[in-house]
Coordinates of C-alpha atoms and ligand atoms in Angstrom, one line a residue:
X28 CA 45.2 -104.1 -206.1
X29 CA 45.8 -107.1 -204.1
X30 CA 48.7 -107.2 -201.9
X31 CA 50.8 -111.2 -202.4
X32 CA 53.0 -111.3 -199.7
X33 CA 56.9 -113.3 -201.4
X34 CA 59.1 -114.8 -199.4
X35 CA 62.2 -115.4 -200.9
X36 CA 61.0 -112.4 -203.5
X37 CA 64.4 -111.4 -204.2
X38 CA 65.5 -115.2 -205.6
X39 CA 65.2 -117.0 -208.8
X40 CA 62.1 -117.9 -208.7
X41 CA 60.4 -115.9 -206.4
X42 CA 62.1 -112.3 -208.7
X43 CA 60.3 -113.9 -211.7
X44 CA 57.1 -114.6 -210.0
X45 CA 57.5 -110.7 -208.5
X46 CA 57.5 -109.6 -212.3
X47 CA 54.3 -112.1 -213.7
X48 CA 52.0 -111.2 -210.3
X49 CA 52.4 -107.5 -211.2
X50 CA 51.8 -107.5 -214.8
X51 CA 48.5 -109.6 -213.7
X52 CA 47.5 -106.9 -211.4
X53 CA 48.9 -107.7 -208.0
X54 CA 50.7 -105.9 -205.8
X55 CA 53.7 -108.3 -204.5
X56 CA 55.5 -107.4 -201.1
X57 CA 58.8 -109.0 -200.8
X58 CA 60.4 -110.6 -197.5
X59 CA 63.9 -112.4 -197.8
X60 CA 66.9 -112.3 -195.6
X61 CA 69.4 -111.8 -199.0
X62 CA 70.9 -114.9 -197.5
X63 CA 70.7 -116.7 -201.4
X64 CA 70.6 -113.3 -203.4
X65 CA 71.4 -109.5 -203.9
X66 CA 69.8 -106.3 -204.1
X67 CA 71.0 -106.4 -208.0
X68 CA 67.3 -108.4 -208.6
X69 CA 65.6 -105.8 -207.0
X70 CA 67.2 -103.2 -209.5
X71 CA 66.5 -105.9 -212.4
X72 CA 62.8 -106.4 -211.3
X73 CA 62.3 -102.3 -211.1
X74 CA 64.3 -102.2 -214.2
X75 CA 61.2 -104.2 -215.8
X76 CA 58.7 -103.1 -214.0
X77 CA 59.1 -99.0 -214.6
X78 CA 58.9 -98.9 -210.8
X79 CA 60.3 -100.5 -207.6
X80 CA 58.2 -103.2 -205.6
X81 CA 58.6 -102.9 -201.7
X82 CA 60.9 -105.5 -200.4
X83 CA 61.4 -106.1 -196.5
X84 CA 64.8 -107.5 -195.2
X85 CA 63.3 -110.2 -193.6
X86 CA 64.1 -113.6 -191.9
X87 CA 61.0 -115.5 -191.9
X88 CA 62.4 -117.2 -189.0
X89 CA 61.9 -114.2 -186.7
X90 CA 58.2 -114.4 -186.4
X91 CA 58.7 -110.6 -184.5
X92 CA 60.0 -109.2 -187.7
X93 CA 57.3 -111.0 -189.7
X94 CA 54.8 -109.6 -187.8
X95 CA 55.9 -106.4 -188.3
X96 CA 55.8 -106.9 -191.9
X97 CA 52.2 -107.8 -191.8
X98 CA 51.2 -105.1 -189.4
X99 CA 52.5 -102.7 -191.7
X100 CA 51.1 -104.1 -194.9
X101 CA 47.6 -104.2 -194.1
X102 CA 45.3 -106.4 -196.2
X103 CA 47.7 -108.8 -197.3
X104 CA 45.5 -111.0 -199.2
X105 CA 47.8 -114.6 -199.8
X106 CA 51.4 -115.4 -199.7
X107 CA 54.0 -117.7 -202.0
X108 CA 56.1 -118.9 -199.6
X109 CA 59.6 -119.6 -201.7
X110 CA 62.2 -118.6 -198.9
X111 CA 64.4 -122.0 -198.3
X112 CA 67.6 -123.4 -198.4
X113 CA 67.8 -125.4 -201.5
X114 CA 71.4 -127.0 -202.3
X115 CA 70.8 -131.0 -201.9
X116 CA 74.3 -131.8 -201.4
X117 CA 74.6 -129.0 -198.3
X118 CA 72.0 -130.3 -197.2
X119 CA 73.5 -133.8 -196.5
X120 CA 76.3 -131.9 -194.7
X121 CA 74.3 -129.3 -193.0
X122 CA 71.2 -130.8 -192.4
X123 CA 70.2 -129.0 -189.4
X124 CA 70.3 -125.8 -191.1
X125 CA 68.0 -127.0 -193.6
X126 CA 65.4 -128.3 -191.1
X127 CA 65.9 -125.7 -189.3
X128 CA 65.2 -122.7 -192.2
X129 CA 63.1 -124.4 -194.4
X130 CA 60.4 -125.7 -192.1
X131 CA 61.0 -123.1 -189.5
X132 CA 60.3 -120.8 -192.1
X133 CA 57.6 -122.2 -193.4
X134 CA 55.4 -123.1 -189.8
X135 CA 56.6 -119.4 -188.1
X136 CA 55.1 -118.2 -191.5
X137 CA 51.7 -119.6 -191.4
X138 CA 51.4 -118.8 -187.3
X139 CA 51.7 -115.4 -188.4
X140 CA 49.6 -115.8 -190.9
X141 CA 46.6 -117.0 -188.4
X142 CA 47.3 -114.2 -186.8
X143 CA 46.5 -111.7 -189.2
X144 CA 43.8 -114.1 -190.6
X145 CA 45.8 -114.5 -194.0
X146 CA 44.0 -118.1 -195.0
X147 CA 45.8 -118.2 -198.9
X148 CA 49.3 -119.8 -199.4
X149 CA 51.4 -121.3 -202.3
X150 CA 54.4 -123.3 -201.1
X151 CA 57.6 -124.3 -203.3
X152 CA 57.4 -128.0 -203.6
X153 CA 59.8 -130.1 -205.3
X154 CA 59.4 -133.1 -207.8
X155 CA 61.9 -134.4 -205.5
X156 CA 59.4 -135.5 -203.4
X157 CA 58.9 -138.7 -205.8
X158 CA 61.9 -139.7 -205.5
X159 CA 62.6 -142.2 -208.1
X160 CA 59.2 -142.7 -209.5
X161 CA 57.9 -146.7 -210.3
X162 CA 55.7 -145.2 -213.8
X163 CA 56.5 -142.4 -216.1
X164 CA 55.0 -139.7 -216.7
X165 CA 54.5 -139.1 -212.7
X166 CA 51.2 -137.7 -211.3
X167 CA 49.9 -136.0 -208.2
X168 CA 48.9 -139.2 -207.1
X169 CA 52.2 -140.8 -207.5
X170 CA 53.6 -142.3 -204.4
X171 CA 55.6 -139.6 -202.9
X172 CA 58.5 -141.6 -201.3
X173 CA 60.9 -141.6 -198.8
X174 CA 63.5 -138.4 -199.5
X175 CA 66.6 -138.9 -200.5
X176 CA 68.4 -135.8 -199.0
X177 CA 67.5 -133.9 -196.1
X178 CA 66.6 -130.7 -198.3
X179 CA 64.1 -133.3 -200.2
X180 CA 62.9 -134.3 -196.7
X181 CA 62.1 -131.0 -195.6
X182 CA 59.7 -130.5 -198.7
X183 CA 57.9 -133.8 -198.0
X184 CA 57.2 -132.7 -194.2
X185 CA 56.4 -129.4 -195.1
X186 CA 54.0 -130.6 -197.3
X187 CA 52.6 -132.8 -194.8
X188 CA 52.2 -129.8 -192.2
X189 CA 50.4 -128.0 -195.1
X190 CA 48.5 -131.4 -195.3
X191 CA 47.6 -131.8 -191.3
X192 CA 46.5 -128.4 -191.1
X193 CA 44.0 -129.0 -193.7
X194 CA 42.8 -131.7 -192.2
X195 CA 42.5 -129.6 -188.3
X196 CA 39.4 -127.6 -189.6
X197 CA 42.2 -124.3 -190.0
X198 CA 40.4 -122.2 -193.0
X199 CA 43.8 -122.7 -194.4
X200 CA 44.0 -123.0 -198.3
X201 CA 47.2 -124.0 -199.5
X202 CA 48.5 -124.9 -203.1
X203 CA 51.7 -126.9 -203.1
X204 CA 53.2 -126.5 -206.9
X205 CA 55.7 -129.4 -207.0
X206 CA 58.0 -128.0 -209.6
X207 CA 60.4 -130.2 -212.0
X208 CA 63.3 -128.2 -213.6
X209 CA 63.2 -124.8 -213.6
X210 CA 65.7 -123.3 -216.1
X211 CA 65.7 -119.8 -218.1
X212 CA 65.5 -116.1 -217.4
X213 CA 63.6 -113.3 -218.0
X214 CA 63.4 -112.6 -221.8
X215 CA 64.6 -109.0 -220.8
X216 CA 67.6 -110.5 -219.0
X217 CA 67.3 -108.3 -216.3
X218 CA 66.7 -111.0 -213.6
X219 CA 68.1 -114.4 -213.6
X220 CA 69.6 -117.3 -211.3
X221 CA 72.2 -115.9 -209.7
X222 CA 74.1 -119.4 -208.5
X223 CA 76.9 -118.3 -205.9
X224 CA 80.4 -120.4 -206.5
X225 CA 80.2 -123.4 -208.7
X226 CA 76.5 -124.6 -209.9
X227 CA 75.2 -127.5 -208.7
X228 CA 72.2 -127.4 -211.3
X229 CA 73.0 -128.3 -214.9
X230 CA 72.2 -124.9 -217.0
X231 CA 74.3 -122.3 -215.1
X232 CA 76.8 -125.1 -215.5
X233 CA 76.6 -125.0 -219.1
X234 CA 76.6 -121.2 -219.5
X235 CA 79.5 -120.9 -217.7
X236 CA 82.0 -123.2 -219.6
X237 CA 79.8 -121.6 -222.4
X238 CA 81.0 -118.6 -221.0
X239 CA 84.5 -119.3 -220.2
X240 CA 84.3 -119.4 -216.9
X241 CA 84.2 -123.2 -216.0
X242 CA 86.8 -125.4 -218.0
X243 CA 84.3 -128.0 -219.2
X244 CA 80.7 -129.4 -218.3
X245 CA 80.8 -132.9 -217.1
X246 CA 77.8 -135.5 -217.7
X247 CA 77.4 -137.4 -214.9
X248 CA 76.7 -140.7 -216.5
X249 CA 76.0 -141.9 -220.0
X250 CA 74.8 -145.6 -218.9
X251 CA 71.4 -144.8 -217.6
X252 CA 68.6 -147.0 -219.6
X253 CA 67.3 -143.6 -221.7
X254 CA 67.8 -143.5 -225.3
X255 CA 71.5 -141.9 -224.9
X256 CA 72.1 -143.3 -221.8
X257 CA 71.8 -139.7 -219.8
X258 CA 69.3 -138.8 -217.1
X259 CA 66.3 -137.3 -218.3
X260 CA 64.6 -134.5 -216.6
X261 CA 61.7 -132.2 -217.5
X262 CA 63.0 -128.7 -218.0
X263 CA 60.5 -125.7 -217.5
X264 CA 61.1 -122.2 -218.3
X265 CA 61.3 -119.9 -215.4
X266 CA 58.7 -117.3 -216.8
X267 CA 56.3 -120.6 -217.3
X268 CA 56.7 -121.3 -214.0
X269 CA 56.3 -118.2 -212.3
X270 CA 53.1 -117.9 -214.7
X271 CA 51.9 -121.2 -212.5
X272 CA 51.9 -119.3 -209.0
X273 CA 50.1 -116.1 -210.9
X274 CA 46.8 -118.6 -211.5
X275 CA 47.0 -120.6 -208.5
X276 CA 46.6 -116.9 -206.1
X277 CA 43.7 -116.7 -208.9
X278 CA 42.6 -119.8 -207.9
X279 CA 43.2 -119.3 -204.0
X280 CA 41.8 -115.7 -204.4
X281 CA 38.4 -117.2 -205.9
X282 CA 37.5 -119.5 -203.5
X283 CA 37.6 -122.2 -205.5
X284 CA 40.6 -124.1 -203.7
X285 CA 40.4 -127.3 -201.3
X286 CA 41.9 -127.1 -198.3
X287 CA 45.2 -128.3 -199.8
X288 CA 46.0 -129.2 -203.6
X289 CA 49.1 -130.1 -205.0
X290 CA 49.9 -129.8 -208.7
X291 CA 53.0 -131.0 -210.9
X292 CA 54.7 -127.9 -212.9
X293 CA 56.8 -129.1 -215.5
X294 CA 56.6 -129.3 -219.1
X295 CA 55.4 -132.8 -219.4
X296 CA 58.2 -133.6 -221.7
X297 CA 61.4 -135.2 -220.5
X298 CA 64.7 -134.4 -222.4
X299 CA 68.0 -136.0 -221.7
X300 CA 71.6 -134.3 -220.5
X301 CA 72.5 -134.6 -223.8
X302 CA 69.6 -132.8 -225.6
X303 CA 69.5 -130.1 -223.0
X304 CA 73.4 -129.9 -224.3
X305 CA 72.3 -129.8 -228.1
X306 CA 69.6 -127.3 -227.5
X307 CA 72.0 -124.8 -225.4
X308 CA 74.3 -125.4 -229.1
X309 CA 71.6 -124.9 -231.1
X310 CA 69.8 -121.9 -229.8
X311 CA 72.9 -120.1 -228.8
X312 CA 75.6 -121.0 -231.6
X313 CA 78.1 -121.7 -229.1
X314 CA 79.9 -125.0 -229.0
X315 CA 80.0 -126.3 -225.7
X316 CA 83.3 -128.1 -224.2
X317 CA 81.9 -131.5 -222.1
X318 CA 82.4 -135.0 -221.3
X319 CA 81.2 -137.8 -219.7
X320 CA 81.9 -138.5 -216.5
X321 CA 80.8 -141.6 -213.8
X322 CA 77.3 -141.3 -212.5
X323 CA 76.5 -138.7 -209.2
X324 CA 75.7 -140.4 -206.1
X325 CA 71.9 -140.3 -205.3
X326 CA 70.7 -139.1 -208.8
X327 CA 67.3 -139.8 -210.2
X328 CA 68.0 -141.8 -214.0
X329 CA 64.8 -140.5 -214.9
X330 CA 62.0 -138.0 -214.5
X331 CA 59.1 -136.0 -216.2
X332 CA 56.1 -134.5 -215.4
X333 CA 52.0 -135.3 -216.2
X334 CA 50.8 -131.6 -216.1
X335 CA 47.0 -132.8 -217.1
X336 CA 46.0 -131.4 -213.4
X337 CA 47.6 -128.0 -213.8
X338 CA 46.3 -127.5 -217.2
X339 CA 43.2 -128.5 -216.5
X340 CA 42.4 -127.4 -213.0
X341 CA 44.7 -124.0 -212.7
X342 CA 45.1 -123.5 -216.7
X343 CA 48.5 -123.8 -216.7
X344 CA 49.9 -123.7 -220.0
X345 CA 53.5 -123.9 -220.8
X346 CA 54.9 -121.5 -223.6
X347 CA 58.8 -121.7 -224.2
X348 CA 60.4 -124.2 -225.7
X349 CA 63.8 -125.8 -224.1
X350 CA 65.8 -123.7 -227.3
X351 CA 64.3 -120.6 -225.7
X352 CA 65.2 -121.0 -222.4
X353 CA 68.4 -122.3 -222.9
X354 CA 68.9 -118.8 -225.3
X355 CA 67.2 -116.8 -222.1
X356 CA 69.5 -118.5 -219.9
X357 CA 72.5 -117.4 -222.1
X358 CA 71.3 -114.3 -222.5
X359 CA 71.3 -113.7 -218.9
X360 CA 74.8 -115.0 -218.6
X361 CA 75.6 -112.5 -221.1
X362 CA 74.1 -109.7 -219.0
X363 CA 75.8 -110.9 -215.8
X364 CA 79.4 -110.7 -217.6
X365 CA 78.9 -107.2 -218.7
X366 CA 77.4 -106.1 -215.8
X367 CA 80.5 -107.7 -213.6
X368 CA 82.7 -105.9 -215.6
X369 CA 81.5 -103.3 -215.8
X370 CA 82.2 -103.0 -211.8
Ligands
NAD409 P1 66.7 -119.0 -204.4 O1 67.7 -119.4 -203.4 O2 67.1 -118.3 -205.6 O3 65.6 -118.2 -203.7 C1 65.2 -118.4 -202.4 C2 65.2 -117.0 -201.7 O4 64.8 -117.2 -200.3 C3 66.5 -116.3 -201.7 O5 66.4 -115.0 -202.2 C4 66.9 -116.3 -200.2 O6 67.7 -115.2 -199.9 C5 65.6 -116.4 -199.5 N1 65.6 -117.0 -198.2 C6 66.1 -118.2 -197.8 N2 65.8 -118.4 -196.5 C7 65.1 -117.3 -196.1 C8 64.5 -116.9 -194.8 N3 64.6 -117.7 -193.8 N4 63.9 -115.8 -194.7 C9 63.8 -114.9 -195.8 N5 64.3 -115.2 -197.0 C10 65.0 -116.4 -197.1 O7 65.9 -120.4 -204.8 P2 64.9 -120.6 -206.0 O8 65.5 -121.5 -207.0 O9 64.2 -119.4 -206.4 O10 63.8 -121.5 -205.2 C11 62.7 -121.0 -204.6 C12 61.9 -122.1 -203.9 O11 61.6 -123.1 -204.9 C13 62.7 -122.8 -202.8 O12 61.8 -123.1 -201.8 C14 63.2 -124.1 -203.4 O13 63.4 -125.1 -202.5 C15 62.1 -124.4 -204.4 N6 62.5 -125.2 -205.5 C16 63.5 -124.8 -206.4 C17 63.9 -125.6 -207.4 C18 65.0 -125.1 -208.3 O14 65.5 -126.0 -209.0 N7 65.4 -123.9 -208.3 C19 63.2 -126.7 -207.7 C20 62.1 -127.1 -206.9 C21 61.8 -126.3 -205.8
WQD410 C1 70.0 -132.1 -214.0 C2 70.6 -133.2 -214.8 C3 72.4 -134.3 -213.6 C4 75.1 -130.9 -213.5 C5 68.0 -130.7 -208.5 C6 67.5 -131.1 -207.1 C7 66.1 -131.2 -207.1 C8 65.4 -130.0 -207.6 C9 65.9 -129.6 -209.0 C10 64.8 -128.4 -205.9 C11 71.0 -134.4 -213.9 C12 72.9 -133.6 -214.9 C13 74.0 -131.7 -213.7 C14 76.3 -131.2 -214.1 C15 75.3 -133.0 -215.2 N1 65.6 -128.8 -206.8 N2 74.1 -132.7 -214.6 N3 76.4 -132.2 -215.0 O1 69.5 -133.1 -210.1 O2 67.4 -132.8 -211.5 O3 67.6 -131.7 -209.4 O4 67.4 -129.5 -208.9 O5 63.8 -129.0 -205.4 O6 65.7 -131.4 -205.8 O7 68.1 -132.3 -206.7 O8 69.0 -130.9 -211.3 O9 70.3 -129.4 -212.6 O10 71.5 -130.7 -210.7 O11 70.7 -131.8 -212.8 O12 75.4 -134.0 -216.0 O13 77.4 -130.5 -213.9 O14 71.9 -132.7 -215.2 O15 73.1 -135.5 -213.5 O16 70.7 -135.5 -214.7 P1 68.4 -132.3 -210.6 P2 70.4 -130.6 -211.8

């Protein structure tokens, strides 16, 4: 079996992907410092799994630690780099600490990685990086443009490092997967987003005042030009996108890769604030308590993804439609009350 090396295994993303590389035959190895989530998604992952998957308390920042890691794990044959900070509006605040820990994770990472002559890496991108595009659907070749928050920024240079060290004759191979909206949890609802005090992102939002635990969900603008008026954003289930890292290692692991490659992972549909709101009501029953509020600063009126290059080149295939992962996402929600109380 070969060993995928996670960072940031224990988070949203990087716990799904954990689940999808195993079922497909890899053994994953997980590094993250716990600084963005808990030991429960370990438990959640075994729980799935029949079995636990070895996770190292890591920083990726301490290049020491990391190289222990790699010492021990002999044979590591690619990493998925997801360890980041990756709340845009701490970012403005803080943005040292988000330079700091997302490309200082990310270039300690791959001088390790020389080290041990590990040549295969996926890195978290963000659609962020198009800021707000000119032409709808966006592309890969889309102008990536100037970020608009320093967590933004730190995808854009760590996608160019990825890009100079491609172009320095390294036998690097790196995939970025710029991904749109991930939303959703496992179907099992044993894993999930875990967001820690009040969500920024719009679905844990609207499963807690689903959930009674927020007062009301506020739409932040209804005078964008879409057909409602509400931002529109392309909204991809979490298990779809963990799929996406499963055949790019493929795809790094056969050789076939360029030096670098980027591909959009999203659904290729856009739906508005206001569908995404319908579809939670529909799938789930529940009636959800919102209004509309005034726009939020520095928000993108309206994005969506071409995934012709993923589906063609990688084979990505999306499978969950947004009722199901707004149901998965309540489901988990579900799970996390009766597991809190329960405590
Ligand atoms: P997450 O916060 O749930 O997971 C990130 C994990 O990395 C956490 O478990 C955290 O503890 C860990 N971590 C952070 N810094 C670390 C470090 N220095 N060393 C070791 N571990 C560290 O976030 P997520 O939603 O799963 O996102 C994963 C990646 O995808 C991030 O790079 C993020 O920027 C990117 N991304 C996320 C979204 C999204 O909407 N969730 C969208 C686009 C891109
Ligand atoms: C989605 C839509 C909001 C909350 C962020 C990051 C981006 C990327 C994905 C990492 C928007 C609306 C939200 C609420 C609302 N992450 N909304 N009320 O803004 O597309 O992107 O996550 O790379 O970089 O910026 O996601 O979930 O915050 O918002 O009306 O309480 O929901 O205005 O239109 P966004 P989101």
């Amino acid at each position: 079996m070969k060993k995928i090396l996670v960072t940031g295994g224990a988070g949203y993303i990087g716990s799904h992907t954990v689940v999808e590389l195993t079922e497909a035959g890899y053994e994953p190895i997980i590094v993250d410092n716990f600084s963005n989530s808990e030991e429960r998604a370990l438990e959640g992952i075994a729980s799935i799994l029949g079995h636990e998957v070895t996770c190292y308390r890591t920083d990726c920042n301490d290049a020491a630690a990391l190289t222990d890691v790699f010492e021990k794990e002999q044979g590591i044959a690619g990493v998925i780099h997801f360890a980041a900070y990756k709340a845009v509006g701490e970012s403005v605040a803080e943005p040292i600490k988000y330079y700091h820990n997302n490309i200082g994770s990310l270039t300690t990472l791959l001088q390790v990685m020389e080290k041990f002559q590990v040549n295969k890496l996926v890195f978290s991108s963000s659609c962020t990086v198009y800021g707000i595009p000119d032409q709808l659907p966006v592309t890969e070749l889309t102008p990536v443009q100037k970020a608009n928050s320093p967590y933004g920024n730190t995808k854009k240079i760590c996608e160019e490092i990825l890009t100079d060290l491609a172009v320095s004759g390294s036998d690097m191979r790196s995939i970025a997967l710029r991904y749109f909206n991930p939303i959703g949890a496992h179907p099992s609802a044993k894993i999930g987003e875990l967001p820690l005090g009040v969500p920024n992102n719009l679905v844990p939002f609207i499963t807690q005042t689903a959930a009674g635990i927020r007062q009301e969900l506020t739409i932040f603008g209804d005078d964008y030009d879409t057909p409602d008026g509400t931002c529109i954003r392309d909204y991809v289930h979490v298990v779809d996108l963990a799929k996406a890292h499963v055949v790019a290692v493929d795809r790094l692991i056969s050789g076939k890769a360029d030096n670098i490659e980027f591909f959009n992972v999203g659904t290729g549909t856009g739906n508005t604030v206001l569908e995404a709101v319908q579809a939670f009501e529909r799938a789930t029953g529940e009636k959800l308590n919102y209004k509309i509020g005034p726009r939020r600063p520095g928000d993108v009126p309206k994005i969506y993804a071409d995934v012709t290059k993923a589906t063609e080149v990688l084979g990505f295939k999306t499978t969950s439609t947004l009722e199901e992962a707004m149901q998965s996402a309540w489901d988990w929600q579900m799970h996390l009350q009766q597991t809190s109380s329960k405590a």
